[in-house]
PDB file of C-alpha atoms in Angstrom:
ATOM      1  CA  UNK A   2     -81.656 -19.820 -18.587  1.00  0.00           C
ATOM      2  CA  UNK A   3     -85.438 -19.736 -18.029  1.00  0.00           C
ATOM      3  CA  UNK A   4     -85.321 -23.031 -16.072  1.00  0.00           C
ATOM      4  CA  UNK A   5     -82.473 -21.753 -13.874  1.00  0.00           C
ATOM      5  CA  UNK A   6     -84.456 -18.587 -13.137  1.00  0.00           C
ATOM      6  CA  UNK A   7     -87.534 -20.650 -12.243  1.00  0.00           C
ATOM      7  CA  UNK A   8     -85.480 -22.913  -9.956  1.00  0.00           C
ATOM      8  CA  UNK A   9     -83.934 -19.864  -8.249  1.00  0.00           C
ATOM      9  CA  UNK A  10     -87.351 -18.320  -7.637  1.00  0.00           C
ATOM     10  CA  UNK A  11     -88.668 -21.633  -6.226  1.00  0.00           C
ATOM     11  CA  UNK A  12     -85.735 -21.806  -3.779  1.00  0.00           C
ATOM     12  CA  UNK A  13     -86.223 -18.148  -2.806  1.00  0.00           C
ATOM     13  CA  UNK A  14     -89.909 -18.710  -2.073  1.00  0.00           C
ATOM     14  CA  UNK A  15     -88.903 -21.189   0.664  1.00  0.00           C
ATOM     15  CA  UNK A  16     -86.575 -18.719   2.407  1.00  0.00           C
ATOM     16  CA  UNK A  17     -87.984 -17.575   5.756  1.00  0.00           C
ATOM     17  CA  UNK A  18     -88.622 -13.820   5.851  1.00  0.00           C
ATOM     18  CA  UNK A  19     -89.557 -12.074   9.111  1.00  0.00           C
ATOM     19  CA  UNK A  20     -90.872  -8.522   9.333  1.00  0.00           C
ATOM     20  CA  UNK A  21     -90.385  -6.883  12.744  1.00  0.00           C
ATOM     21  CA  UNK A  22     -90.795  -3.410  14.216  1.00  0.00           C
ATOM     22  CA  UNK A  23     -88.615  -1.942  16.958  1.00  0.00           C
ATOM     23  CA  UNK A  24     -88.188   1.431  18.602  1.00  0.00           C
ATOM     24  CA  UNK A  25     -84.766   2.738  17.614  1.00  0.00           C
ATOM     25  CA  UNK A  26     -83.695   6.214  18.657  1.00  0.00           C
ATOM     26  CA  UNK A  27     -87.265   6.720  19.828  1.00  0.00           C
ATOM     27  CA  UNK A  28     -88.675   6.027  16.342  1.00  0.00           C
ATOM     28  CA  UNK A  29     -90.555   3.012  14.931  1.00  0.00           C
ATOM     29  CA  UNK A  30     -88.169   1.065  12.708  1.00  0.00           C
ATOM     30  CA  UNK A  31     -88.976  -1.774  10.320  1.00  0.00           C
ATOM     31  CA  UNK A  32     -86.475  -4.642  10.083  1.00  0.00           C
ATOM     32  CA  UNK A  33     -86.811  -7.388   7.499  1.00  0.00           C
ATOM     33  CA  UNK A  34     -84.798 -10.537   8.275  1.00  0.00           C
ATOM     34  CA  UNK A  35     -83.983 -13.300   5.787  1.00  0.00           C
ATOM     35  CA  UNK A  36     -83.087 -16.612   7.373  1.00  0.00           C
ATOM     36  CA  UNK A  37     -84.188 -18.513  10.482  1.00  0.00           C
ATOM     37  CA  UNK A  38     -82.324 -16.240  12.955  1.00  0.00           C
ATOM     38  CA  UNK A  39     -84.450 -13.505  14.504  1.00  0.00           C
ATOM     39  CA  UNK A  40     -82.591 -12.735  17.750  1.00  0.00           C
ATOM     40  CA  UNK A  41     -78.825 -13.088  17.456  1.00  0.00           C
ATOM     41  CA  UNK A  42     -78.412 -12.813  21.232  1.00  0.00           C
ATOM     42  CA  UNK A  43     -80.496 -15.990  21.692  1.00  0.00           C
ATOM     43  CA  UNK A  44     -78.451 -18.084  19.294  1.00  0.00           C
ATOM     44  CA  UNK A  45     -75.708 -20.234  20.813  1.00  0.00           C
ATOM     45  CA  UNK A  46     -73.032 -22.626  19.614  1.00  0.00           C
ATOM     46  CA  UNK A  47     -73.167 -24.101  16.131  1.00  0.00           C
ATOM     47  CA  UNK A  48     -76.475 -22.468  15.237  1.00  0.00           C
ATOM     48  CA  UNK A  49     -75.163 -18.937  15.820  1.00  0.00           C
ATOM     49  CA  UNK A  50     -74.140 -17.276  12.541  1.00  0.00           C
ATOM     50  CA  UNK A  51     -70.621 -15.829  12.361  1.00  0.00           C
ATOM     51  CA  UNK A  52     -71.598 -12.988  10.060  1.00  0.00           C
ATOM     52  CA  UNK A  53     -74.573 -10.741   9.349  1.00  0.00           C
ATOM     53  CA  UNK A  54     -75.179  -9.113   5.967  1.00  0.00           C
ATOM     54  CA  UNK A  55     -76.774  -5.728   6.682  1.00  0.00           C
ATOM     55  CA  UNK A  56     -78.478  -3.758   3.888  1.00  0.00           C
ATOM     56  CA  UNK A  57     -78.852   0.039   4.173  1.00  0.00           C
ATOM     57  CA  UNK A  58     -81.306   1.197   1.478  1.00  0.00           C
ATOM     58  CA  UNK A  59     -81.326   4.256  -0.718  1.00  0.00           C
ATOM     59  CA  UNK A  60     -83.976   6.976  -0.676  1.00  0.00           C
ATOM     60  CA  UNK A  61     -86.922   6.478  -1.063  1.00  0.00           C
ATOM     61  CA  UNK A  62     -85.987   2.800  -0.995  1.00  0.00           C
ATOM     62  CA  UNK A  63     -88.513   1.248   1.344  1.00  0.00           C
ATOM     63  CA  UNK A  64     -87.248  -1.992   2.871  1.00  0.00           C
ATOM     64  CA  UNK A  65     -89.748  -4.339   1.124  1.00  0.00           C
ATOM     65  CA  UNK A  66     -88.288  -3.301  -2.254  1.00  0.00           C
ATOM     66  CA  UNK A  67     -85.029  -4.993  -1.193  1.00  0.00           C
ATOM     67  CA  UNK A  68     -86.567  -8.357  -0.209  1.00  0.00           C
ATOM     68  CA  UNK A  69     -86.042 -10.103  -3.595  1.00  0.00           C
ATOM     69  CA  UNK A  70     -82.396  -8.956  -3.598  1.00  0.00           C
ATOM     70  CA  UNK A  71     -81.905 -10.088   0.023  1.00  0.00           C
ATOM     71  CA  UNK A  72     -83.470 -13.496  -0.678  1.00  0.00           C
ATOM     72  CA  UNK A  73     -81.368 -14.014  -3.813  1.00  0.00           C
ATOM     73  CA  UNK A  74     -78.225 -13.102  -1.857  1.00  0.00           C
ATOM     74  CA  UNK A  75     -79.173 -15.365   1.063  1.00  0.00           C
ATOM     75  CA  UNK A  76     -79.687 -18.262  -1.352  1.00  0.00           C
ATOM     76  CA  UNK A  77     -76.393 -17.620  -3.181  1.00  0.00           C
ATOM     77  CA  UNK A  78     -74.600 -17.549   0.193  1.00  0.00           C
ATOM     78  CA  UNK A  79     -75.908 -21.118   0.759  1.00  0.00           C
ATOM     79  CA  UNK A  80     -78.121 -19.911   3.661  1.00  0.00           C
ATOM     80  CA  UNK A  81     -75.031 -19.521   5.886  1.00  0.00           C
ATOM     81  CA  UNK A  82     -75.622 -15.958   7.077  1.00  0.00           C
ATOM     82  CA  UNK A  83     -78.703 -13.890   7.900  1.00  0.00           C
ATOM     83  CA  UNK A  84     -79.462 -10.953   5.591  1.00  0.00           C
ATOM     84  CA  UNK A  85     -81.209  -8.014   7.264  1.00  0.00           C
ATOM     85  CA  UNK A  86     -82.699  -4.865   5.766  1.00  0.00           C
ATOM     86  CA  UNK A  87     -83.248  -1.804   7.948  1.00  0.00           C
ATOM     87  CA  UNK A  88     -85.732   0.935   7.115  1.00  0.00           C
ATOM     88  CA  UNK A  89     -84.667   4.537   7.395  1.00  0.00           C
ATOM     89  CA  UNK A  90     -86.107   6.365  10.402  1.00  0.00           C
ATOM     90  CA  UNK A  91     -89.559   7.699   9.548  1.00  0.00           C
ATOM     91  CA  UNK A  92     -89.932   5.571   6.411  1.00  0.00           C
ATOM     92  CA  UNK A  93     -92.339   3.042   7.949  1.00  0.00           C
ATOM     93  CA  UNK A  94     -95.435   3.030  10.114  1.00  0.00           C
ATOM     94  CA  UNK A  95     -96.145  -0.007  12.287  1.00  0.00           C
ATOM     95  CA  UNK A  96     -99.379  -1.700  11.105  1.00  0.00           C
ATOM     96  CA  UNK A  97    -102.172  -2.018  13.670  1.00  0.00           C
ATOM     97  CA  UNK A  98    -101.842  -5.811  13.691  1.00  0.00           C
ATOM     98  CA  UNK A  99     -98.096  -5.690  14.512  1.00  0.00           C
ATOM     99  CA  UNK A 100     -96.450  -5.234  17.895  1.00  0.00           C
ATOM    100  CA  UNK A 101     -93.465  -2.956  18.511  1.00  0.00           C
ATOM    101  CA  UNK A 102     -90.823  -5.270  19.969  1.00  0.00           C
ATOM    102  CA  UNK A 103     -88.120  -4.611  22.541  1.00  0.00           C
ATOM    103  CA  UNK A 104     -84.490  -4.590  21.439  1.00  0.00           C
ATOM    104  CA  UNK A 105     -82.284  -7.404  22.834  1.00  0.00           C
ATOM    105  CA  UNK A 106     -79.892  -4.821  24.321  1.00  0.00           C
ATOM    106  CA  UNK A 107     -82.136  -1.894  25.195  1.00  0.00           C
ATOM    107  CA  UNK A 108     -80.170   1.252  24.449  1.00  0.00           C
ATOM    108  CA  UNK A 109     -82.397   2.245  21.575  1.00  0.00           C
ATOM    109  CA  UNK A 110     -84.945   4.179  23.628  1.00  0.00           C
ATOM    110  CA  UNK A 111     -82.608   7.177  23.768  1.00  0.00           C
ATOM    111  CA  UNK A 112     -83.789   9.799  21.316  1.00  0.00           C
ATOM    112  CA  UNK A 113     -81.587  10.955  18.441  1.00  0.00           C
ATOM    113  CA  UNK A 114     -81.556  14.615  17.485  1.00  0.00           C
ATOM    114  CA  UNK A 115     -83.006  15.366  14.022  1.00  0.00           C
ATOM    115  CA  UNK A 116     -83.369  11.630  13.414  1.00  0.00           C
ATOM    116  CA  UNK A 117     -85.103  12.063  10.042  1.00  0.00           C
ATOM    117  CA  UNK A 118     -82.163  14.104   8.676  1.00  0.00           C
ATOM    118  CA  UNK A 119     -78.935  12.771   7.181  1.00  0.00           C
ATOM    119  CA  UNK A 120     -76.918  12.909  10.403  1.00  0.00           C
ATOM    120  CA  UNK A 121     -79.790  11.396  12.400  1.00  0.00           C
ATOM    121  CA  UNK A 122     -80.132   8.511   9.939  1.00  0.00           C
ATOM    122  CA  UNK A 123     -76.444   7.640  10.478  1.00  0.00           C
ATOM    123  CA  UNK A 124     -76.884   7.675  14.276  1.00  0.00           C
ATOM    124  CA  UNK A 125     -80.098   5.625  13.871  1.00  0.00           C
ATOM    125  CA  UNK A 126     -78.189   2.784  12.139  1.00  0.00           C
ATOM    126  CA  UNK A 127     -75.427   2.858  14.775  1.00  0.00           C
ATOM    127  CA  UNK A 128     -78.011   2.688  17.593  1.00  0.00           C
ATOM    128  CA  UNK A 129     -79.727  -0.284  15.945  1.00  0.00           C
ATOM    129  CA  UNK A 130     -76.522  -2.261  15.406  1.00  0.00           C
ATOM    130  CA  UNK A 131     -75.351  -1.687  18.975  1.00  0.00           C
ATOM    131  CA  UNK A 132     -78.699  -2.862  20.346  1.00  0.00           C
ATOM    132  CA  UNK A 133     -79.342  -5.845  18.057  1.00  0.00           C
ATOM    133  CA  UNK A 134     -76.022  -7.379  16.992  1.00  0.00           C
ATOM    134  CA  UNK A 135     -73.637  -9.157  19.412  1.00  0.00           C
ATOM    135  CA  UNK A 136     -70.019  -7.988  19.290  1.00  0.00           C
ATOM    136  CA  UNK A 137     -68.781 -11.397  18.138  1.00  0.00           C
ATOM    137  CA  UNK A 138     -70.935 -11.373  14.973  1.00  0.00           C
ATOM    138  CA  UNK A 139     -69.001  -9.904  12.032  1.00  0.00           C
ATOM    139  CA  UNK A 140     -70.794  -7.402   9.820  1.00  0.00           C
ATOM    140  CA  UNK A 141     -70.921  -7.077   6.044  1.00  0.00           C
ATOM    141  CA  UNK A 142     -72.580  -3.814   4.986  1.00  0.00           C
ATOM    142  CA  UNK A 143     -74.327  -3.307   1.663  1.00  0.00           C
ATOM    143  CA  UNK A 144     -75.111   0.352   1.099  1.00  0.00           C
ATOM    144  CA  UNK A 145     -77.194   1.392  -1.882  1.00  0.00           C
ATOM    145  CA  UNK A 146     -77.265   4.970  -3.193  1.00  0.00           C
ATOM    146  CA  UNK A 147     -77.399   7.264  -0.107  1.00  0.00           C
ATOM    147  CA  UNK A 148     -77.157   4.074   1.969  1.00  0.00           C
ATOM    148  CA  UNK A 149     -73.509   4.019   0.804  1.00  0.00           C
ATOM    149  CA  UNK A 150     -72.895   7.436   2.356  1.00  0.00           C
ATOM    150  CA  UNK A 151     -74.597   6.316   5.569  1.00  0.00           C
ATOM    151  CA  UNK A 152     -72.565   3.062   5.652  1.00  0.00           C
ATOM    152  CA  UNK A 153     -69.259   4.954   5.282  1.00  0.00           C
ATOM    153  CA  UNK A 154     -70.133   7.280   8.159  1.00  0.00           C
ATOM    154  CA  UNK A 155     -71.396   4.457  10.384  1.00  0.00           C
ATOM    155  CA  UNK A 156     -67.982   2.786   9.966  1.00  0.00           C
ATOM    156  CA  UNK A 157     -66.154   6.040  10.647  1.00  0.00           C
ATOM    157  CA  UNK A 158     -68.181   7.042  13.726  1.00  0.00           C
ATOM    158  CA  UNK A 159     -68.468   3.576  15.284  1.00  0.00           C
ATOM    159  CA  UNK A 160     -65.076   1.917  14.631  1.00  0.00           C
ATOM    160  CA  UNK A 161     -65.804  -0.639  17.361  1.00  0.00           C
ATOM    161  CA  UNK A 162     -68.418  -2.302  15.122  1.00  0.00           C
ATOM    162  CA  UNK A 163     -66.803  -5.467  13.664  1.00  0.00           C
ATOM    163  CA  UNK A 164     -67.326  -4.574   9.988  1.00  0.00           C
ATOM    164  CA  UNK A 165     -65.457  -7.036   7.745  1.00  0.00           C
ATOM    165  CA  UNK A 166     -66.333  -5.314   4.460  1.00  0.00           C
ATOM    166  CA  UNK A 167     -68.716  -2.800   2.912  1.00  0.00           C
ATOM    167  CA  UNK A 168     -70.128  -2.914  -0.605  1.00  0.00           C
ATOM    168  CA  UNK A 169     -71.193   0.479  -1.944  1.00  0.00           C
ATOM    169  CA  UNK A 170     -73.647   0.001  -4.815  1.00  0.00           C
ATOM    170  CA  UNK A 171     -74.313   2.976  -7.105  1.00  0.00           C
ATOM    171  CA  UNK A 172     -72.938   5.202  -4.328  1.00  0.00           C
ATOM    172  CA  UNK A 173     -74.241   8.748  -4.017  1.00  0.00           C
ATOM    173  CA  UNK A 174     -71.369  10.008  -1.882  1.00  0.00           C
ATOM    174  CA  UNK A 175     -70.566  13.325  -3.589  1.00  0.00           C
ATOM    175  CA  UNK A 176     -71.954  16.204  -5.661  1.00  0.00           C
ATOM    176  CA  UNK A 177     -75.499  14.850  -5.750  1.00  0.00           C
ATOM    177  CA  UNK A 178     -77.069  18.210  -6.642  1.00  0.00           C
ATOM    178  CA  UNK A 179     -74.666  18.530  -9.621  1.00  0.00           C
ATOM    179  CA  UNK A 180     -75.639  15.128 -11.080  1.00  0.00           C
ATOM    180  CA  UNK A 181     -78.168  15.052 -13.974  1.00  0.00           C
ATOM    181  CA  UNK A 182     -80.961  13.757 -11.702  1.00  0.00           C
ATOM    182  CA  UNK A 183     -79.866  16.004  -8.842  1.00  0.00           C
ATOM    183  CA  UNK A 184     -80.199  19.144 -10.971  1.00  0.00           C
ATOM    184  CA  UNK A 185     -83.821  18.192 -11.578  1.00  0.00           C
ATOM    185  CA  UNK A 186     -84.603  16.988  -8.032  1.00  0.00           C
ATOM    186  CA  UNK A 187     -82.892  19.757  -6.039  1.00  0.00           C
ATOM    187  CA  UNK A 188     -85.486  22.504  -6.706  1.00  0.00           C
ATOM    188  CA  UNK A 189     -88.347  20.177  -5.803  1.00  0.00           C
ATOM    189  CA  UNK A 190     -86.753  18.807  -2.652  1.00  0.00           C
ATOM    190  CA  UNK A 191     -85.174  22.021  -1.375  1.00  0.00           C
ATOM    191  CA  UNK A 192     -87.593  24.752  -2.514  1.00  0.00           C
ATOM    192  CA  UNK A 193     -90.966  23.068  -3.131  1.00  0.00           C
ATOM    193  CA  UNK A 194     -90.739  20.546  -0.298  1.00  0.00           C
ATOM    194  CA  UNK A 195     -93.425  22.199   1.809  1.00  0.00           C
ATOM    195  CA  UNK A 196     -95.795  22.267  -1.155  1.00  0.00           C
ATOM    196  CA  UNK A 197     -95.175  18.516  -1.545  1.00  0.00           C
ATOM    197  CA  UNK A 198     -95.905  18.009   2.171  1.00  0.00           C
ATOM    198  CA  UNK A 199     -99.185  19.926   1.991  1.00  0.00           C
ATOM    199  CA  UNK A 200    -100.330  18.197  -1.192  1.00  0.00           C
ATOM    200  CA  UNK A 201     -99.577  14.703   0.135  1.00  0.00           C
ATOM    201  CA  UNK A 202    -101.379  15.385   3.433  1.00  0.00           C
ATOM    202  CA  UNK A 203    -104.427  16.894   1.697  1.00  0.00           C
ATOM    203  CA  UNK A 204    -104.743  14.097  -0.877  1.00  0.00           C
ATOM    204  CA  UNK A 205    -103.535  11.025   1.028  1.00  0.00           C
ATOM    205  CA  UNK A 206    -104.378  11.587   4.704  1.00  0.00           C
ATOM    206  CA  UNK A 207    -108.173  11.229   4.185  1.00  0.00           C
ATOM    207  CA  UNK A 208    -107.691   8.358   1.721  1.00  0.00           C
ATOM    208  CA  UNK A 209    -108.871   4.965   3.165  1.00  0.00           C
ATOM    209  CA  UNK A 210    -106.180   2.301   3.563  1.00  0.00           C
ATOM    210  CA  UNK A 211    -108.009  -0.050   1.201  1.00  0.00           C
ATOM    211  CA  UNK A 212    -107.789   2.569  -1.586  1.00  0.00           C
ATOM    212  CA  UNK A 213    -104.081   3.144  -0.856  1.00  0.00           C
ATOM    213  CA  UNK A 214    -103.438  -0.604  -0.997  1.00  0.00           C
ATOM    214  CA  UNK A 215    -105.278  -0.818  -4.327  1.00  0.00           C
ATOM    215  CA  UNK A 216    -103.278   2.106  -5.795  1.00  0.00           C
ATOM    216  CA  UNK A 217     -99.972   0.603  -4.627  1.00  0.00           C
ATOM    217  CA  UNK A 218    -100.939  -2.831  -5.981  1.00  0.00           C
ATOM    218  CA  UNK A 219    -101.818  -1.392  -9.406  1.00  0.00           C
ATOM    219  CA  UNK A 220     -98.637   0.704  -9.539  1.00  0.00           C
ATOM    220  CA  UNK A 221     -96.442  -2.277  -8.677  1.00  0.00           C
ATOM    221  CA  UNK A 222     -98.314  -4.360 -11.241  1.00  0.00           C
ATOM    222  CA  UNK A 223     -97.489  -1.764 -13.909  1.00  0.00           C
ATOM    223  CA  UNK A 224     -93.836  -1.858 -12.795  1.00  0.00           C
ATOM    224  CA  UNK A 225     -93.915  -5.689 -12.933  1.00  0.00           C
ATOM    225  CA  UNK A 226     -92.663  -5.830  -9.322  1.00  0.00           C
ATOM    226  CA  UNK A 227     -93.982  -8.428  -6.879  1.00  0.00           C
ATOM    227  CA  UNK A 228     -93.776  -7.562  -3.194  1.00  0.00           C
ATOM    228  CA  UNK A 229     -94.436 -10.195  -0.562  1.00  0.00           C
ATOM    229  CA  UNK A 230     -94.689  -7.516   2.149  1.00  0.00           C
ATOM    230  CA  UNK A 231     -97.065  -4.524   2.153  1.00  0.00           C
ATOM    231  CA  UNK A 232     -95.752  -1.342   0.531  1.00  0.00           C
ATOM    232  CA  UNK A 233     -98.500   1.054   1.619  1.00  0.00           C
ATOM    233  CA  UNK A 234     -95.914   3.222   3.428  1.00  0.00           C
ATOM    234  CA  UNK A 235     -95.119   4.643  -0.004  1.00  0.00           C
ATOM    235  CA  UNK A 236     -98.426   6.536   0.201  1.00  0.00           C
ATOM    236  CA  UNK A 237     -98.228   7.549   3.873  1.00  0.00           C
ATOM    237  CA  UNK A 238     -97.855  11.366   4.085  1.00  0.00           C
ATOM    238  CA  UNK A 239     -95.610  10.971   7.162  1.00  0.00           C
ATOM    239  CA  UNK A 240     -93.214   8.678   5.255  1.00  0.00           C
ATOM    240  CA  UNK A 241     -93.288  10.800   2.084  1.00  0.00           C
ATOM    241  CA  UNK A 242     -92.481  13.927   4.114  1.00  0.00           C
ATOM    242  CA  UNK A 243     -89.504  12.221   5.760  1.00  0.00           C
ATOM    243  CA  UNK A 244     -88.212  10.885   2.433  1.00  0.00           C
ATOM    244  CA  UNK A 245     -88.423  14.408   0.962  1.00  0.00           C
ATOM    245  CA  UNK A 246     -86.687  15.888   4.021  1.00  0.00           C
ATOM    246  CA  UNK A 247     -83.837  13.358   3.822  1.00  0.00           C
ATOM    247  CA  UNK A 248     -83.623  13.984   0.063  1.00  0.00           C
ATOM    248  CA  UNK A 249     -83.278  17.743   0.588  1.00  0.00           C
ATOM    249  CA  UNK A 250     -80.437  17.161   3.067  1.00  0.00           C
ATOM    250  CA  UNK A 251     -78.700  14.832   0.610  1.00  0.00           C
ATOM    251  CA  UNK A 252     -78.752  17.584  -2.035  1.00  0.00           C
ATOM    252  CA  UNK A 253     -77.419  20.237   0.344  1.00  0.00           C
ATOM    253  CA  UNK A 254     -74.925  18.237   2.428  1.00  0.00           C
ATOM    254  CA  UNK A 255     -73.476  15.510   0.213  1.00  0.00           C
ATOM    255  CA  UNK A 256     -71.192  17.737  -1.812  1.00  0.00           C
ATOM    256  CA  UNK A 257     -67.502  16.993  -1.280  1.00  0.00           C
ATOM    257  CA  UNK A 258     -66.398  13.363  -1.263  1.00  0.00           C
ATOM    258  CA  UNK A 259     -65.123  12.278   2.170  1.00  0.00           C
ATOM    259  CA  UNK A 260     -61.644  11.281   0.981  1.00  0.00           C
ATOM    260  CA  UNK A 261     -60.178  11.052   4.496  1.00  0.00           C
ATOM    261  CA  UNK A 262     -62.797   8.459   5.495  1.00  0.00           C
ATOM    262  CA  UNK A 263     -62.378   6.555   2.221  1.00  0.00           C
ATOM    263  CA  UNK A 264     -58.581   6.530   2.553  1.00  0.00           C
ATOM    264  CA  UNK A 265     -58.793   5.190   6.104  1.00  0.00           C
ATOM    265  CA  UNK A 266     -61.339   2.471   5.253  1.00  0.00           C
ATOM    266  CA  UNK A 267     -60.255   1.663   1.667  1.00  0.00           C
ATOM    267  CA  UNK A 268     -59.146  -1.986   2.223  1.00  0.00           C
ATOM    268  CA  UNK A 269     -62.660  -2.734   3.539  1.00  0.00           C
ATOM    269  CA  UNK A 270     -64.538  -1.024   0.691  1.00  0.00           C
ATOM    270  CA  UNK A 271     -65.802  -2.142  -2.718  1.00  0.00           C
ATOM    271  CA  UNK A 272     -67.434   0.471  -4.966  1.00  0.00           C
ATOM    272  CA  UNK A 273     -69.775  -0.386  -7.854  1.00  0.00           C
ATOM    273  CA  UNK A 274     -70.750   2.399 -10.272  1.00  0.00           C
ATOM    274  CA  UNK A 275     -73.241   2.392 -13.132  1.00  0.00           C
ATOM    275  CA  UNK A 276     -72.316   3.403 -16.675  1.00  0.00           C
ATOM    276  CA  UNK A 277     -75.449   5.474 -17.205  1.00  0.00           C
ATOM    277  CA  UNK A 278     -76.383   6.502 -13.660  1.00  0.00           C
ATOM    278  CA  UNK A 279     -78.181   9.841 -13.414  1.00  0.00           C
ATOM    279  CA  UNK A 280     -77.322  10.131  -9.698  1.00  0.00           C
ATOM    280  CA  UNK A 281     -73.585   9.337  -9.870  1.00  0.00           C
ATOM    281  CA  UNK A 282     -72.420   9.861 -13.455  1.00  0.00           C
ATOM    282  CA  UNK A 283     -69.436   8.244 -15.152  1.00  0.00           C
ATOM    283  CA  UNK A 284     -67.157  11.177 -14.277  1.00  0.00           C
ATOM    284  CA  UNK A 285     -67.600  10.441 -10.547  1.00  0.00           C
ATOM    285  CA  UNK A 286     -66.364   6.889 -11.161  1.00  0.00           C
ATOM    286  CA  UNK A 287     -63.409   8.152 -13.216  1.00  0.00           C
ATOM    287  CA  UNK A 288     -62.477  10.710 -10.539  1.00  0.00           C
ATOM    288  CA  UNK A 289     -62.522   8.262  -7.602  1.00  0.00           C
ATOM    289  CA  UNK A 290     -60.705   5.615  -9.673  1.00  0.00           C
ATOM    290  CA  UNK A 291     -57.962   8.152 -10.447  1.00  0.00           C
ATOM    291  CA  UNK A 292     -57.723   9.344  -6.817  1.00  0.00           C
ATOM    292  CA  UNK A 293     -57.721   5.814  -5.345  1.00  0.00           C
ATOM    293  CA  UNK A 294     -56.094   3.586  -8.014  1.00  0.00           C
ATOM    294  CA  UNK A 295     -55.415   0.854  -5.440  1.00  0.00           C
ATOM    295  CA  UNK A 296     -59.089   0.665  -4.415  1.00  0.00           C
ATOM    296  CA  UNK A 297     -61.667  -1.981  -5.379  1.00  0.00           C
ATOM    297  CA  UNK A 298     -63.665   0.346  -7.627  1.00  0.00           C
ATOM    298  CA  UNK A 299     -65.678  -1.188 -10.458  1.00  0.00           C
ATOM    299  CA  UNK A 300     -67.808   0.015 -13.343  1.00  0.00           C
ATOM    300  CA  UNK A 301     -70.896  -2.037 -14.195  1.00  0.00           C
ATOM    301  CA  UNK A 302     -70.602  -3.783 -17.576  1.00  0.00           C
ATOM    302  CA  UNK A 303     -74.030  -5.424 -17.391  1.00  0.00           C
ATOM    303  CA  UNK A 304     -76.302  -2.399 -17.799  1.00  0.00           C
ATOM    304  CA  UNK A 305     -77.712  -2.714 -14.268  1.00  0.00           C
ATOM    305  CA  UNK A 306     -79.669   0.471 -13.424  1.00  0.00           C
ATOM    306  CA  UNK A 307     -79.331   2.609 -10.275  1.00  0.00           C
ATOM    307  CA  UNK A 308     -82.699   1.294  -9.012  1.00  0.00           C
ATOM    308  CA  UNK A 309     -81.536  -2.326  -9.366  1.00  0.00           C
ATOM    309  CA  UNK A 310     -84.064  -3.536  -6.776  1.00  0.00           C
ATOM    310  CA  UNK A 311     -86.889  -3.208  -9.297  1.00  0.00           C
ATOM    311  CA  UNK A 312     -85.707  -5.602 -12.014  1.00  0.00           C
ATOM    312  CA  UNK A 313     -82.042  -6.637 -11.552  1.00  0.00           C
ATOM    313  CA  UNK A 314     -81.994  -8.307  -8.137  1.00  0.00           C
ATOM    314  CA  UNK A 315     -80.579 -11.647  -9.269  1.00  0.00           C
ATOM    315  CA  UNK A 316     -77.781 -10.050 -11.308  1.00  0.00           C
ATOM    316  CA  UNK A 317     -76.755  -7.726  -8.472  1.00  0.00           C
ATOM    317  CA  UNK A 318     -76.973 -10.485  -5.854  1.00  0.00           C
ATOM    318  CA  UNK A 319     -74.792 -12.743  -8.015  1.00  0.00           C
ATOM    319  CA  UNK A 320     -72.086 -10.069  -8.233  1.00  0.00           C
ATOM    320  CA  UNK A 321     -72.120  -9.356  -4.481  1.00  0.00           C
ATOM    321  CA  UNK A 322     -72.191 -13.066  -3.564  1.00  0.00           C
ATOM    322  CA  UNK A 323     -69.188 -13.658  -5.841  1.00  0.00           C
ATOM    323  CA  UNK A 324     -67.297 -10.870  -4.063  1.00  0.00           C
ATOM    324  CA  UNK A 325     -68.144 -12.270  -0.625  1.00  0.00           C
ATOM    325  CA  UNK A 326     -67.440 -15.909  -1.505  1.00  0.00           C
ATOM    326  CA  UNK A 327     -64.271 -15.445  -3.532  1.00  0.00           C
ATOM    327  CA  UNK A 328     -62.603 -12.159  -2.682  1.00  0.00           C
ATOM    328  CA  UNK A 329     -63.038 -11.588   1.037  1.00  0.00           C
ATOM    329  CA  UNK A 330     -60.533 -13.171   3.417  1.00  0.00           C
ATOM    330  CA  UNK A 331     -61.911 -16.268   5.135  1.00  0.00           C
ATOM    331  CA  UNK A 332     -62.471 -15.684   8.849  1.00  0.00           C
TER     332      UNK A 332
END
């Protein structure tokens, strides 16, 4: 088992990973791309991939946290399809040594109202996909946590997008504020949010970048998480404020499950719930399973936690790759 893990990590180290920044909806947006394809509009003929696996993170899931998962998935898919991770609007700041690139199909300059809120984040993903993905490239969505809610609404609002299937991992798509973690988080995010803003700006704004990098490095070391891309955005007051704002909207707006959307899209959806998930407890799994008995709705039997990107990337990637390779219709 140890040798297999070492071999997998050696293969993953060779996978090309590109970090790019674009304006999308008038906001700087970080895109991390696994695989040799960077501009799908440039690719022609045999080299052009037929599908794109598109990861929509949770909150405050910064894109670099998902890189090990994306690389493991890319490897398990035999390097056939690119795997892209999009940051949420306002969750990343372009480093001084990076250039903000122009979208292949420039429609992304148009501003989106309340882009840092829940509705704006949905429109942000739609704007990106329309500007960056050709219409003949099929899409496979992977939504994690609130990314599942966003993925569902992207599919519903933009039915012209050629989405083949969507995998909803540990989906926070209903009653978040009633969940065990939500009961704790709601007061902080909804009532004390402005105190959090002020504290983060007072403590972190004057802090030199080198100190922030050191603090992030030490924290990740304690968590036993290796990141090949910088994660200093986690200590940027601007990014923290936007994560808190999105979190407060999740608590207030994600209440009733969108059964009409689920019913309409059900053949294209796979749900994966955790047994001990503080954000979407077992009862939520039991309820949706009862209401949609014909759906592909699974309960994790492997003890994978909600924040799988920290320590369970290989296990989660193996499950998703198995679904894609063996259960989806061949196109």
